[in-house]
PDB file of C-alpha atoms in Angstrom:
ATOM      1  CA  MET T   1      13.589  66.364 -16.790  1.00 85.00           C
ATOM      2  CA  LYS T   2      17.244  66.539 -17.925  1.00 84.00           C
ATOM      3  CA  ASP T   3      18.260  67.307 -14.405  1.00 87.00           C
ATOM      4  CA  LEU T   4      16.745  63.986 -13.169  1.00 90.00           C
ATOM      5  CA  LEU T   5      17.104  61.824 -16.216  1.00 90.00           C
ATOM      6  CA  PRO T   6      20.024  63.113 -18.377  1.00 90.00           C
ATOM      7  CA  PHE T   7      19.707  60.347 -20.870  1.00 91.00           C
ATOM      8  CA  VAL T   8      16.104  61.589 -21.915  1.00 91.00           C
ATOM      9  CA  ASP T   9      16.529  63.364 -25.288  1.00 92.00           C
ATOM     10  CA  ASN T  10      12.840  64.128 -26.107  1.00 92.00           C
ATOM     11  CA  LEU T  11       9.282  63.265 -25.109  1.00 91.00           C
ATOM     12  CA  SER T  12       6.279  62.922 -27.245  1.00 92.00           C
ATOM     13  CA  VAL T  13       2.589  61.888 -27.218  1.00 91.00           C
ATOM     14  CA  GLU T  14       1.152  60.185 -30.281  1.00 90.00           C
ATOM     15  CA  LYS T  15      -2.568  60.668 -30.897  1.00 92.00           C
ATOM     16  CA  PHE T  16      -4.557  57.780 -32.526  1.00 92.00           C
ATOM     17  CA  ALA T  17      -7.884  57.880 -34.477  1.00 93.00           C
ATOM     18  CA  ASP T  18      -9.701  56.268 -31.530  1.00 94.00           C
ATOM     19  CA  LYS T  19      -8.529  59.289 -29.355  1.00 91.00           C
ATOM     20  CA  SER T  20      -6.154  57.151 -27.390  1.00 93.00           C
ATOM     21  CA  LEU T  21      -2.698  58.657 -26.688  1.00 92.00           C
ATOM     22  CA  LEU T  22       0.697  56.953 -26.604  1.00 91.00           C
ATOM     23  CA  PHE T  23       3.458  58.391 -24.574  1.00 92.00           C
ATOM     24  CA  LYS T  24       6.978  57.871 -26.033  1.00 93.00           C
ATOM     25  CA  LEU T  25      10.366  58.909 -25.276  1.00 92.00           C
ATOM     26  CA  LYS T  26      13.709  59.250 -27.121  1.00 92.00           C
ATOM     27  CA  GLU T  27      16.861  58.390 -25.297  1.00 92.00           C
ATOM     28  CA  SER T  28      20.290  59.973 -25.959  1.00 91.00           C
ATOM     29  CA  TYR T  29      21.559  56.361 -26.407  1.00 91.00           C
ATOM     30  CA  ASN T  30      19.610  55.851 -29.512  1.00 86.00           C
ATOM     31  CA  LYS T  31      18.411  59.015 -31.181  1.00 82.00           C
ATOM     32  CA  LYS T  32      16.914  57.234 -34.198  1.00 87.00           C
ATOM     33  CA  GLN T  33      13.810  55.919 -32.537  1.00 92.00           C
ATOM     34  CA  TYR T  34      11.280  56.642 -29.791  1.00 93.00           C
ATOM     35  CA  LEU T  35      10.588  54.062 -27.125  1.00 93.00           C
ATOM     36  CA  PRO T  36       6.838  53.463 -26.467  1.00 92.00           C
ATOM     37  CA  ALA T  37       5.596  53.751 -22.894  1.00 91.00           C
ATOM     38  CA  SER T  38       5.484  49.953 -22.588  1.00 91.00           C
ATOM     39  CA  LEU T  39       9.239  49.730 -22.899  1.00 93.00           C
ATOM     40  CA  ILE T  40      10.093  52.598 -20.551  1.00 92.00           C
ATOM     41  CA  SER T  41      11.098  52.050 -16.940  1.00 93.00           C
ATOM     42  CA  ASP T  42       8.375  52.698 -14.282  1.00 94.00           C
ATOM     43  CA  GLY T  43      10.728  55.201 -12.585  1.00 94.00           C
ATOM     44  CA  THR T  44      11.115  57.209 -15.806  1.00 93.00           C
ATOM     45  CA  ILE T  45       7.350  57.165 -16.271  1.00 93.00           C
ATOM     46  CA  ASN T  46       6.719  58.218 -12.668  1.00 94.00           C
ATOM     47  CA  ILE T  47       9.249  61.155 -12.874  1.00 94.00           C
ATOM     48  CA  THR T  48       7.690  62.273 -16.166  1.00 93.00           C
ATOM     49  CA  ALA T  49       4.146  62.170 -14.468  1.00 93.00           C
ATOM     50  CA  LEU T  50       5.445  64.152 -11.502  1.00 94.00           C
ATOM     51  CA  ILE T  51       6.893  66.841 -13.703  1.00 94.00           C
ATOM     52  CA  ILE T  52       3.606  67.181 -15.534  1.00 93.00           C
ATOM     53  CA  ALA T  53       1.640  67.292 -12.291  1.00 95.00           C
ATOM     54  CA  LEU T  54       3.882  69.793 -10.639  1.00 95.00           C
ATOM     55  CA  PHE T  55       4.708  72.179 -13.523  1.00 94.00           C
ATOM     56  CA  PHE T  56       2.023  71.757 -16.215  1.00 93.00           C
ATOM     57  CA  GLU T  57      -1.181  71.255 -14.303  1.00 92.00           C
ATOM     58  CA  LYS T  58      -3.080  74.562 -13.722  1.00 89.00           C
ATOM     59  CA  LYS T  59      -4.313  73.557 -10.276  1.00 91.00           C
ATOM     60  CA  PRO T  60      -3.628  75.282  -7.042  1.00 94.00           C
ATOM     61  CA  LEU T  61      -3.236  72.063  -5.043  1.00 96.00           C
ATOM     62  CA  THR T  62      -1.413  68.787  -6.035  1.00 96.00           C
ATOM     63  CA  ILE T  63      -1.447  65.649  -3.904  1.00 97.00           C
ATOM     64  CA  ILE T  64       1.199  63.047  -4.603  1.00 97.00           C
ATOM     65  CA  GLU T  65       1.140  59.619  -3.276  1.00 96.00           C
ATOM     66  CA  GLU T  66       4.502  58.150  -2.594  1.00 96.00           C
ATOM     67  CA  PRO T  67       6.522  59.881  -5.274  1.00 95.00           C
ATOM     68  CA  GLU T  68       9.550  57.682  -4.390  1.00 95.00           C
ATOM     69  CA  ARG T  69       7.998  54.625  -6.095  1.00 94.00           C
ATOM     70  CA  ASN T  70      10.302  53.006  -8.567  1.00 94.00           C
ATOM     71  CA  ILE T  71      12.747  55.734  -8.302  1.00 94.00           C
ATOM     72  CA  HIS T  72      16.440  55.125  -7.532  1.00 94.00           C
ATOM     73  CA  PRO T  73      17.412  56.517  -4.037  1.00 93.00           C
ATOM     74  CA  TYR T  74      19.943  58.761  -5.581  1.00 93.00           C
ATOM     75  CA  LEU T  75      17.330  60.687  -7.496  1.00 94.00           C
ATOM     76  CA  ILE T  76      14.985  61.121  -4.483  1.00 95.00           C
ATOM     77  CA  SER T  77      16.697  64.303  -3.239  1.00 94.00           C
ATOM     78  CA  LYS T  78      16.267  65.825  -6.673  1.00 94.00           C
ATOM     79  CA  VAL T  79      12.602  64.833  -6.717  1.00 95.00           C
ATOM     80  CA  VAL T  80      12.081  66.544  -3.333  1.00 95.00           C
ATOM     81  CA  GLU T  81      14.004  69.613  -4.645  1.00 94.00           C
ATOM     82  CA  MET T  82      11.736  69.719  -7.644  1.00 95.00           C
ATOM     83  CA  MET T  83       8.697  69.512  -5.382  1.00 95.00           C
ATOM     84  CA  LYS T  84      10.031  72.279  -3.211  1.00 95.00           C
ATOM     85  CA  ASP T  85      10.586  74.420  -6.324  1.00 94.00           C
ATOM     86  CA  ALA T  86       7.089  73.837  -7.525  1.00 95.00           C
ATOM     87  CA  SER T  87       5.687  74.599  -4.103  1.00 95.00           C
ATOM     88  CA  ASN T  88       6.600  78.312  -4.673  1.00 94.00           C
ATOM     89  CA  ASN T  89       3.518  78.336  -6.934  1.00 94.00           C
ATOM     90  CA  ILE T  90       1.150  75.654  -5.697  1.00 95.00           C
ATOM     91  CA  GLN T  91       0.311  73.832  -2.517  1.00 96.00           C
ATOM     92  CA  ILE T  92       1.668  70.321  -2.586  1.00 97.00           C
ATOM     93  CA  LEU T  93       0.814  67.373  -0.245  1.00 97.00           C
ATOM     94  CA  VAL T  94       2.977  64.357  -0.444  1.00 97.00           C
ATOM     95  CA  SER T  95       2.396  61.047   1.352  1.00 97.00           C
ATOM     96  CA  THR T  96       5.449  58.816   1.757  1.00 97.00           C
ATOM     97  CA  HIS T  97       6.901  55.836   3.622  1.00 96.00           C
ATOM     98  CA  ASN T  98      10.355  56.613   2.389  1.00 96.00           C
ATOM     99  CA  PRO T  99      13.019  57.588   5.026  1.00 96.00           C
ATOM    100  CA  GLU T 100      15.115  59.361   2.346  1.00 96.00           C
ATOM    101  CA  ILE T 101      12.165  61.818   1.704  1.00 96.00           C
ATOM    102  CA  VAL T 102      11.565  62.189   5.431  1.00 97.00           C
ATOM    103  CA  LYS T 103      15.288  63.035   5.849  1.00 96.00           C
ATOM    104  CA  ILE T 104      15.317  65.501   2.984  1.00 95.00           C
ATOM    105  CA  ALA T 105      11.998  67.314   3.635  1.00 94.00           C
ATOM    106  CA  ASP T 106      12.247  70.214   6.000  1.00 93.00           C
ATOM    107  CA  LEU T 107      11.281  69.158   9.558  1.00 95.00           C
ATOM    108  CA  GLU T 108       8.666  71.812   9.996  1.00 95.00           C
ATOM    109  CA  ASN T 109       6.873  70.510   6.828  1.00 95.00           C
ATOM    110  CA  LEU T 110       6.617  67.053   8.215  1.00 96.00           C
ATOM    111  CA  LEU T 111       3.223  65.817   9.435  1.00 97.00           C
ATOM    112  CA  LEU T 112       3.099  62.283  11.005  1.00 97.00           C
ATOM    113  CA  ILE T 113      -0.023  60.258  10.614  1.00 96.00           C
ATOM    114  CA  SER T 114      -0.348  57.436  13.065  1.00 94.00           C
ATOM    115  CA  ARG T 115      -3.069  55.529  14.645  1.00 93.00           C
ATOM    116  CA  ASP T 116      -4.298  55.654  18.329  1.00 90.00           C
ATOM    117  CA  LYS T 117      -5.421  52.687  20.402  1.00 87.00           C
ATOM    118  CA  GLU T 118      -8.883  52.749  18.832  1.00 95.00           C
ATOM    119  CA  GLY T 119      -7.464  52.821  15.372  1.00 95.00           C
ATOM    120  CA  PHE T 120      -8.254  56.404  14.699  1.00 96.00           C
ATOM    121  CA  SER T 121      -5.700  58.406  12.761  1.00 96.00           C
ATOM    122  CA  ILE T 122      -3.885  61.143  14.539  1.00 95.00           C
ATOM    123  CA  ILE T 123      -1.862  63.893  12.795  1.00 96.00           C
ATOM    124  CA  SER T 124       1.040  65.424  14.675  1.00 95.00           C
ATOM    125  CA  ARG T 125       3.932  67.519  13.920  1.00 96.00           C
ATOM    126  CA  PRO T 126       7.339  65.890  14.887  1.00 96.00           C
ATOM    127  CA  SER T 127       8.947  69.369  14.871  1.00 95.00           C
ATOM    128  CA  GLU T 128       6.916  70.259  18.016  1.00 95.00           C
ATOM    129  CA  LYS T 129       7.847  67.170  19.880  1.00 94.00           C
ATOM    130  CA  GLU T 130      10.475  67.778  22.727  1.00 94.00           C
ATOM    131  CA  ASN T 131      11.796  64.325  22.577  1.00 94.00           C
ATOM    132  CA  VAL T 132      12.320  64.426  18.828  1.00 95.00           C
ATOM    133  CA  LYS T 133      14.226  67.811  19.349  1.00 96.00           C
ATOM    134  CA  ILE T 134      16.439  66.037  21.948  1.00 96.00           C
ATOM    135  CA  PHE T 135      17.079  63.086  19.667  1.00 96.00           C
ATOM    136  CA  LEU T 136      17.958  65.416  16.734  1.00 96.00           C
ATOM    137  CA  LYS T 137      20.336  67.473  18.937  1.00 96.00           C
ATOM    138  CA  ASN T 138      22.033  64.277  19.796  1.00 96.00           C
ATOM    139  CA  GLU T 139      22.600  63.411  16.122  1.00 95.00           C
ATOM    140  CA  ILE T 140      19.950  60.723  15.828  1.00 96.00           C
ATOM    141  CA  GLY T 141      18.662  61.499  12.342  1.00 95.00           C
ATOM    142  CA  ILE T 142      14.919  62.202  11.682  1.00 96.00           C
ATOM    143  CA  GLU T 143      14.942  59.258   9.190  1.00 96.00           C
ATOM    144  CA  GLU T 144      16.187  56.968  11.912  1.00 95.00           C
ATOM    145  CA  LEU T 145      13.437  58.000  14.282  1.00 96.00           C
ATOM    146  CA  TYR T 146      10.928  57.440  11.496  1.00 96.00           C
ATOM    147  CA  ILE T 147      12.296  54.006  10.736  1.00 95.00           C
ATOM    148  CA  GLN T 148      12.198  52.950  14.383  1.00 94.00           C
ATOM    149  CA  ASN T 149       8.832  54.343  14.871  1.00 93.00           C
ATOM    150  CA  LEU T 150       9.896  56.924  17.422  1.00 94.00           C
ATOM    151  CA  LEU T 151       8.507  60.047  15.710  1.00 93.00           C
ATOM    152  CA  GLU T 152       5.229  60.001  17.700  1.00 84.00           C
ATOM    153  CA  LEU T 153       6.962  60.149  21.037  1.00 77.00           C
TER     154      LEU T 153
ATOM    155  CA  MET X   1       8.553  58.436  42.895  1.00 49.00           C
ATOM    156  CA  SER X   2       5.857  57.196  40.535  1.00 54.00           C
ATOM    157  CA  THR X   3       7.224  56.340  37.131  1.00 56.00           C
ATOM    158  CA  LYS X   4       3.776  56.121  35.613  1.00 60.00           C
ATOM    159  CA  TYR X   5       4.354  59.164  33.322  1.00 75.00           C
ATOM    160  CA  LYS X   6       7.929  58.283  32.632  1.00 91.00           C
ATOM    161  CA  GLN X   7       9.183  56.834  29.338  1.00 95.00           C
ATOM    162  CA  LEU X   8      11.062  53.578  29.016  1.00 96.00           C
ATOM    163  CA  PHE X   9      13.071  52.387  26.147  1.00 97.00           C
ATOM    164  CA  PHE X  10      14.261  48.862  25.452  1.00 98.00           C
ATOM    165  CA  LEU X  11      17.375  48.811  23.260  1.00 98.00           C
ATOM    166  CA  VAL X  12      17.354  45.370  21.773  1.00 98.00           C
ATOM    167  CA  GLU X  13      19.438  43.801  19.004  1.00 96.00           C
ATOM    168  CA  GLY X  14      17.095  42.743  16.239  1.00 95.00           C
ATOM    169  CA  ASN X  15      13.672  41.595  15.177  1.00 96.00           C
ATOM    170  CA  ASP X  16      13.613  38.385  17.319  1.00 96.00           C
ATOM    171  CA  ASP X  17      14.203  40.388  20.358  1.00 97.00           C
ATOM    172  CA  GLU X  18      11.744  43.038  19.368  1.00 97.00           C
ATOM    173  CA  ARG X  19       9.028  40.355  18.741  1.00 97.00           C
ATOM    174  CA  PHE X  20       9.641  38.931  22.180  1.00 98.00           C
ATOM    175  CA  PHE X  21       9.840  42.093  24.120  1.00 97.00           C
ATOM    176  CA  GLN X  22       6.754  43.715  22.365  1.00 96.00           C
ATOM    177  CA  LYS X  23       4.552  40.737  23.149  1.00 97.00           C
ATOM    178  CA  ILE X  24       5.843  39.588  26.607  1.00 97.00           C
ATOM    179  CA  ILE X  25       7.814  42.332  28.257  1.00 97.00           C
ATOM    180  CA  VAL X  26       6.272  45.651  27.176  1.00 96.00           C
ATOM    181  CA  PRO X  27       2.761  44.944  28.449  1.00 94.00           C
ATOM    182  CA  LYS X  28       4.395  44.206  31.842  1.00 93.00           C
ATOM    183  CA  PHE X  29       6.112  47.670  31.979  1.00 94.00           C
ATOM    184  CA  GLN X  30       3.099  49.547  30.600  1.00 92.00           C
ATOM    185  CA  LYS X  31       1.577  49.288  34.047  1.00 88.00           C
ATOM    186  CA  LYS X  32       4.389  51.310  35.381  1.00 90.00           C
ATOM    187  CA  TYR X  33       5.400  53.645  32.560  1.00 93.00           C
ATOM    188  CA  GLY X  34       3.502  56.193  30.451  1.00 92.00           C
ATOM    189  CA  THR X  35       5.366  55.102  27.250  1.00 93.00           C
ATOM    190  CA  VAL X  36       7.400  52.064  26.441  1.00 95.00           C
ATOM    191  CA  LYS X  37       9.215  51.965  23.303  1.00 95.00           C
ATOM    192  CA  ILE X  38      11.731  49.569  21.579  1.00 96.00           C
ATOM    193  CA  TRP X  39      14.785  50.657  19.553  1.00 96.00           C
ATOM    194  CA  LYS X  40      16.738  48.079  17.598  1.00 97.00           C
ATOM    195  CA  TYR X  41      20.534  48.635  17.565  1.00 97.00           C
ATOM    196  CA  ALA X  42      21.686  45.919  15.269  1.00 95.00           C
ATOM    197  CA  GLN X  43      23.830  47.265  12.496  1.00 92.00           C
ATOM    198  CA  GLN X  44      24.035  50.682  14.252  1.00 94.00           C
ATOM    199  CA  LYS X  45      27.457  52.351  14.961  1.00 95.00           C
ATOM    200  CA  THR X  46      28.632  52.456  18.490  1.00 96.00           C
ATOM    201  CA  GLU X  47      28.608  56.217  18.364  1.00 96.00           C
ATOM    202  CA  LYS X  48      24.978  56.217  17.368  1.00 96.00           C
ATOM    203  CA  ILE X  49      23.906  53.844  20.173  1.00 97.00           C
ATOM    204  CA  SER X  50      25.804  56.013  22.513  1.00 97.00           C
ATOM    205  CA  ASN X  51      24.082  59.144  21.159  1.00 97.00           C
ATOM    206  CA  PHE X  52      20.730  57.364  21.556  1.00 97.00           C
ATOM    207  CA  ILE X  53      21.462  56.637  25.203  1.00 97.00           C
ATOM    208  CA  ARG X  54      22.482  60.290  25.759  1.00 97.00           C
ATOM    209  CA  SER X  55      19.120  61.380  24.279  1.00 97.00           C
ATOM    210  CA  ILE X  56      17.154  59.053  26.500  1.00 96.00           C
ATOM    211  CA  LYS X  57      18.973  60.342  29.551  1.00 96.00           C
ATOM    212  CA  SER X  58      18.443  63.980  28.477  1.00 95.00           C
ATOM    213  CA  MET X  59      14.737  63.405  28.300  1.00 94.00           C
ATOM    214  CA  GLY X  60      14.677  61.885  31.816  1.00 94.00           C
ATOM    215  CA  ALA X  61      13.473  58.537  30.458  1.00 95.00           C
ATOM    216  CA  ASP X  62      14.543  55.045  31.764  1.00 96.00           C
ATOM    217  CA  TYR X  63      16.042  52.370  29.550  1.00 97.00           C
ATOM    218  CA  PHE X  64      17.354  48.837  29.366  1.00 97.00           C
ATOM    219  CA  TYR X  65      20.186  47.800  27.060  1.00 98.00           C
ATOM    220  CA  VAL X  66      19.442  44.158  26.290  1.00 98.00           C
ATOM    221  CA  VAL X  67      22.188  41.833  25.023  1.00 97.00           C
ATOM    222  CA  ASP X  68      22.838  38.091  24.613  1.00 96.00           C
ATOM    223  CA  ILE X  69      25.727  36.591  26.572  1.00 95.00           C
ATOM    224  CA  ASP X  70      27.151  34.839  23.451  1.00 88.00           C
ATOM    225  CA  GLN X  71      30.575  33.644  24.249  1.00 88.00           C
ATOM    226  CA  SER X  72      31.308  35.671  27.339  1.00 92.00           C
ATOM    227  CA  PRO X  73      32.267  33.574  30.451  1.00 93.00           C
ATOM    228  CA  CYS X  74      29.791  35.314  32.794  1.00 94.00           C
ATOM    229  CA  VAL X  75      27.252  38.116  33.034  1.00 95.00           C
ATOM    230  CA  THR X  76      29.752  40.418  34.726  1.00 96.00           C
ATOM    231  CA  ALA X  77      32.289  39.951  31.913  1.00 96.00           C
ATOM    232  CA  LYS X  78      29.569  40.749  29.366  1.00 96.00           C
ATOM    233  CA  LYS X  79      28.523  43.805  31.157  1.00 97.00           C
ATOM    234  CA  LYS X  80      32.135  44.970  31.261  1.00 96.00           C
ATOM    235  CA  GLU X  81      32.548  44.249  27.570  1.00 96.00           C
ATOM    236  CA  ILE X  82      29.520  46.393  26.761  1.00 97.00           C
ATOM    237  CA  LYS X  83      30.603  49.190  29.174  1.00 97.00           C
ATOM    238  CA  ARG X  84      33.939  49.237  27.342  1.00 96.00           C
ATOM    239  CA  LYS X  85      32.157  49.624  24.121  1.00 95.00           C
ATOM    240  CA  LEU X  86      29.415  52.109  25.218  1.00 96.00           C
ATOM    241  CA  LYS X  87      30.958  54.457  27.850  1.00 95.00           C
ATOM    242  CA  ASN X  88      27.637  56.121  28.790  1.00 96.00           C
ATOM    243  CA  VAL X  89      25.577  53.031  29.444  1.00 97.00           C
ATOM    244  CA  GLU X  90      25.049  52.217  33.154  1.00 96.00           C
ATOM    245  CA  ILE X  91      25.981  48.738  34.246  1.00 96.00           C
ATOM    246  CA  ASP X  92      22.689  48.246  36.037  1.00 95.00           C
ATOM    247  CA  ARG X  93      20.687  49.073  32.896  1.00 96.00           C
ATOM    248  CA  ILE X  94      22.359  46.233  30.892  1.00 97.00           C
ATOM    249  CA  ILE X  95      20.191  43.079  30.819  1.00 97.00           C
ATOM    250  CA  VAL X  96      22.198  39.986  29.798  1.00 97.00           C
ATOM    251  CA  ILE X  97      20.225  37.117  28.150  1.00 97.00           C
ATOM    252  CA  ILE X  98      21.480  33.639  28.801  1.00 94.00           C
ATOM    253  CA  LYS X  99      22.204  32.453  26.271  1.00 91.00           C
ATOM    254  CA  GLU X 100      20.362  34.028  23.345  1.00 96.00           C
ATOM    255  CA  ILE X 101      16.815  35.441  23.002  1.00 97.00           C
ATOM    256  CA  GLU X 102      15.796  32.018  21.573  1.00 97.00           C
ATOM    257  CA  SER X 103      16.269  30.652  25.120  1.00 97.00           C
ATOM    258  CA  TRP X 104      13.813  33.070  26.485  1.00 97.00           C
ATOM    259  CA  TYR X 105      11.214  32.041  23.804  1.00 97.00           C
ATOM    260  CA  LEU X 106      11.674  28.499  24.627  1.00 96.00           C
ATOM    261  CA  ALA X 107      11.536  28.873  28.282  1.00 97.00           C
ATOM    262  CA  GLY X 108       7.989  29.980  28.288  1.00 96.00           C
ATOM    263  CA  ILE X 109       6.341  26.874  26.828  1.00 96.00           C
ATOM    264  CA  ASP X 110       4.930  24.463  29.354  1.00 95.00           C
ATOM    265  CA  ASN X 111       4.942  20.686  28.962  1.00 93.00           C
ATOM    266  CA  LYS X 112       1.314  20.634  27.489  1.00 94.00           C
ATOM    267  CA  HIS X 113       2.262  23.064  24.693  1.00 93.00           C
ATOM    268  CA  CYS X 114       5.499  21.338  24.129  1.00 93.00           C
ATOM    269  CA  LYS X 115       3.481  18.308  23.369  1.00 92.00           C
ATOM    270  CA  LYS X 116       1.053  20.209  21.190  1.00 92.00           C
ATOM    271  CA  LEU X 117       3.870  21.801  19.194  1.00 91.00           C
ATOM    272  CA  LYS X 118       5.610  18.336  19.064  1.00 90.00           C
ATOM    273  CA  ILE X 119       8.810  19.519  20.434  1.00 92.00           C
ATOM    274  CA  LYS X 120      10.712  17.843  23.207  1.00 90.00           C
ATOM    275  CA  VAL X 121      10.394  19.155  26.712  1.00 91.00           C
ATOM    276  CA  ILE X 122      13.396  21.296  27.883  1.00 93.00           C
ATOM    277  CA  GLU X 123      13.553  21.815  31.483  1.00 94.00           C
ATOM    278  CA  ASN X 124      16.384  24.343  31.347  1.00 96.00           C
ATOM    279  CA  THR X 125      17.068  26.628  28.476  1.00 96.00           C
ATOM    280  CA  ASN X 126      20.094  28.375  29.703  1.00 95.00           C
ATOM    281  CA  ASN X 127      22.194  26.623  27.035  1.00 93.00           C
ATOM    282  CA  ILE X 128      19.745  27.128  24.125  1.00 94.00           C
ATOM    283  CA  THR X 129      21.602  29.004  21.230  1.00 93.00           C
ATOM    284  CA  LYS X 130      20.011  30.116  17.918  1.00 94.00           C
ATOM    285  CA  GLU X 131      21.282  26.840  16.230  1.00 94.00           C
ATOM    286  CA  LYS X 132      19.852  24.659  18.777  1.00 94.00           C
ATOM    287  CA  PHE X 133      16.572  26.434  18.752  1.00 95.00           C
ATOM    288  CA  ASN X 134      16.514  26.296  14.882  1.00 95.00           C
ATOM    289  CA  ASN X 135      16.966  22.510  15.147  1.00 94.00           C
ATOM    290  CA  LEU X 136      13.885  22.243  17.304  1.00 93.00           C
ATOM    291  CA  ILE X 137      11.484  23.894  14.894  1.00 94.00           C
ATOM    292  CA  PRO X 138       8.852  21.403  13.731  1.00 93.00           C
ATOM    293  CA  LYS X 139       8.556  20.904   9.969  1.00 91.00           C
ATOM    294  CA  LYS X 140       5.139  22.426   9.741  1.00 91.00           C
ATOM    295  CA  PHE X 141       6.500  25.766  10.953  1.00 93.00           C
ATOM    296  CA  ASN X 142       8.912  28.333   9.627  1.00 95.00           C
ATOM    297  CA  ARG X 143      10.991  30.096  12.189  1.00 95.00           C
ATOM    298  CA  ILE X 144       8.869  33.243  12.567  1.00 95.00           C
ATOM    299  CA  ASP X 145       5.523  31.163  12.667  1.00 95.00           C
ATOM    300  CA  PHE X 146       7.105  29.051  15.282  1.00 95.00           C
ATOM    301  CA  MET X 147       8.245  32.004  17.431  1.00 96.00           C
ATOM    302  CA  SER X 148       4.741  33.615  17.097  1.00 95.00           C
ATOM    303  CA  GLU X 149       3.140  30.339  18.124  1.00 95.00           C
ATOM    304  CA  ILE X 150       5.351  30.109  21.221  1.00 96.00           C
ATOM    305  CA  LEU X 151       4.503  33.675  22.229  1.00 97.00           C
ATOM    306  CA  LYS X 152       0.657  32.957  21.921  1.00 95.00           C
ATOM    307  CA  ASN X 153       1.013  30.413  24.662  1.00 93.00           C
ATOM    308  CA  PHE X 154       4.012  31.937  26.579  1.00 97.00           C
ATOM    309  CA  SER X 155       3.940  31.599  30.426  1.00 96.00           C
ATOM    310  CA  ILE X 156       6.041  33.922  32.351  1.00 96.00           C
ATOM    311  CA  GLU X 157       5.781  31.666  35.405  1.00 96.00           C
ATOM    312  CA  VAL X 158       7.078  28.602  33.400  1.00 97.00           C
ATOM    313  CA  ALA X 159       9.826  30.760  31.832  1.00 97.00           C
ATOM    314  CA  LYS X 160      11.032  31.838  35.267  1.00 97.00           C
ATOM    315  CA  GLN X 161      11.534  28.209  36.145  1.00 97.00           C
ATOM    316  CA  LYS X 162      13.334  27.285  32.943  1.00 97.00           C
ATOM    317  CA  ASN X 163      15.711  30.261  32.442  1.00 97.00           C
ATOM    318  CA  THR X 164      17.844  31.930  35.021  1.00 96.00           C
ATOM    319  CA  SER X 165      18.480  35.174  33.270  1.00 97.00           C
ATOM    320  CA  PHE X 166      14.693  35.525  32.462  1.00 97.00           C
ATOM    321  CA  LYS X 167      13.826  34.952  36.205  1.00 97.00           C
ATOM    322  CA  TYR X 168      16.383  37.379  37.310  1.00 96.00           C
ATOM    323  CA  PHE X 169      15.182  40.100  34.976  1.00 96.00           C
ATOM    324  CA  ILE X 170      11.470  39.643  35.831  1.00 95.00           C
ATOM    325  CA  GLU X 171      11.942  39.471  39.654  1.00 94.00           C
ATOM    326  CA  LYS X 172      14.596  42.202  39.875  1.00 93.00           C
ATOM    327  CA  TYR X 173      12.358  44.759  37.985  1.00 88.00           C
ATOM    328  CA  ASP X 174       9.233  43.515  39.757  1.00 70.00           C
ATOM    329  CA  CYS X 175       7.127  43.260  36.669  1.00 64.00           C
TER     330      CYS X 175
END
């Protein structure tokens, strides 16, 4: 957590009599009090949820939808690194529309989901496409091919 | 040699060009090519555009580099200007739009649809710039809506009569 969000000093969960839980967080800027979830940024909450899903859930498969949501672009490479780290122990499937994630993820781990003329989904591996290899060799980045919708070539 | 299984790339400047090419030009070329794709080069560095062209050539695909004539005195001068900037582009692959893509949009509306859209009939769109086009947009439309509305009723035959560069492109490449 500190690696991504160095200002987080501590996390806590408060239990209430009605069995509801309140997530709260203490920042290094103000060590005297915890901030309730309602006052914490969405990005901080998403990163916290990701850490729990990746490192504290005892399940062999974790599927994450758009982990980039509400997260500053600078932190995305760290989020991907964290997911790669966790993937040593569990299988992780990530869906994304984020070019930064596409850029940082290893090419052989990318699966492209597109739709054919009838609207059916097709899954393909950009790493196996000859044209993608040619573009990459000529220094057209994978994220550029993704943004311009050229990965399915 | 048949080009049916070849790939074709249109390198266009921005979204307005892409919208036009996707709707009007790409379907024409799909009869001749296996795949037709568009790549937008606005905001791209010259080196990257050059790398893109090199990639296209390496894969044996065809391409067109589409550009507005802007302030250039003639098509030849514009082509030379592009060639100076992009060393690996072939002169005969450069398509120069006179004057801007908006003139190609406007060229395809026939008199009946001009009335329907409540815009004045323009017989020759060679001098239509972005600014002139924007001034023609009826109040009930925003710019993108207006462009989409034009494309719904676009006539290639009418456009050939109203814009010289459009006619040249369509007839030269037999599409």
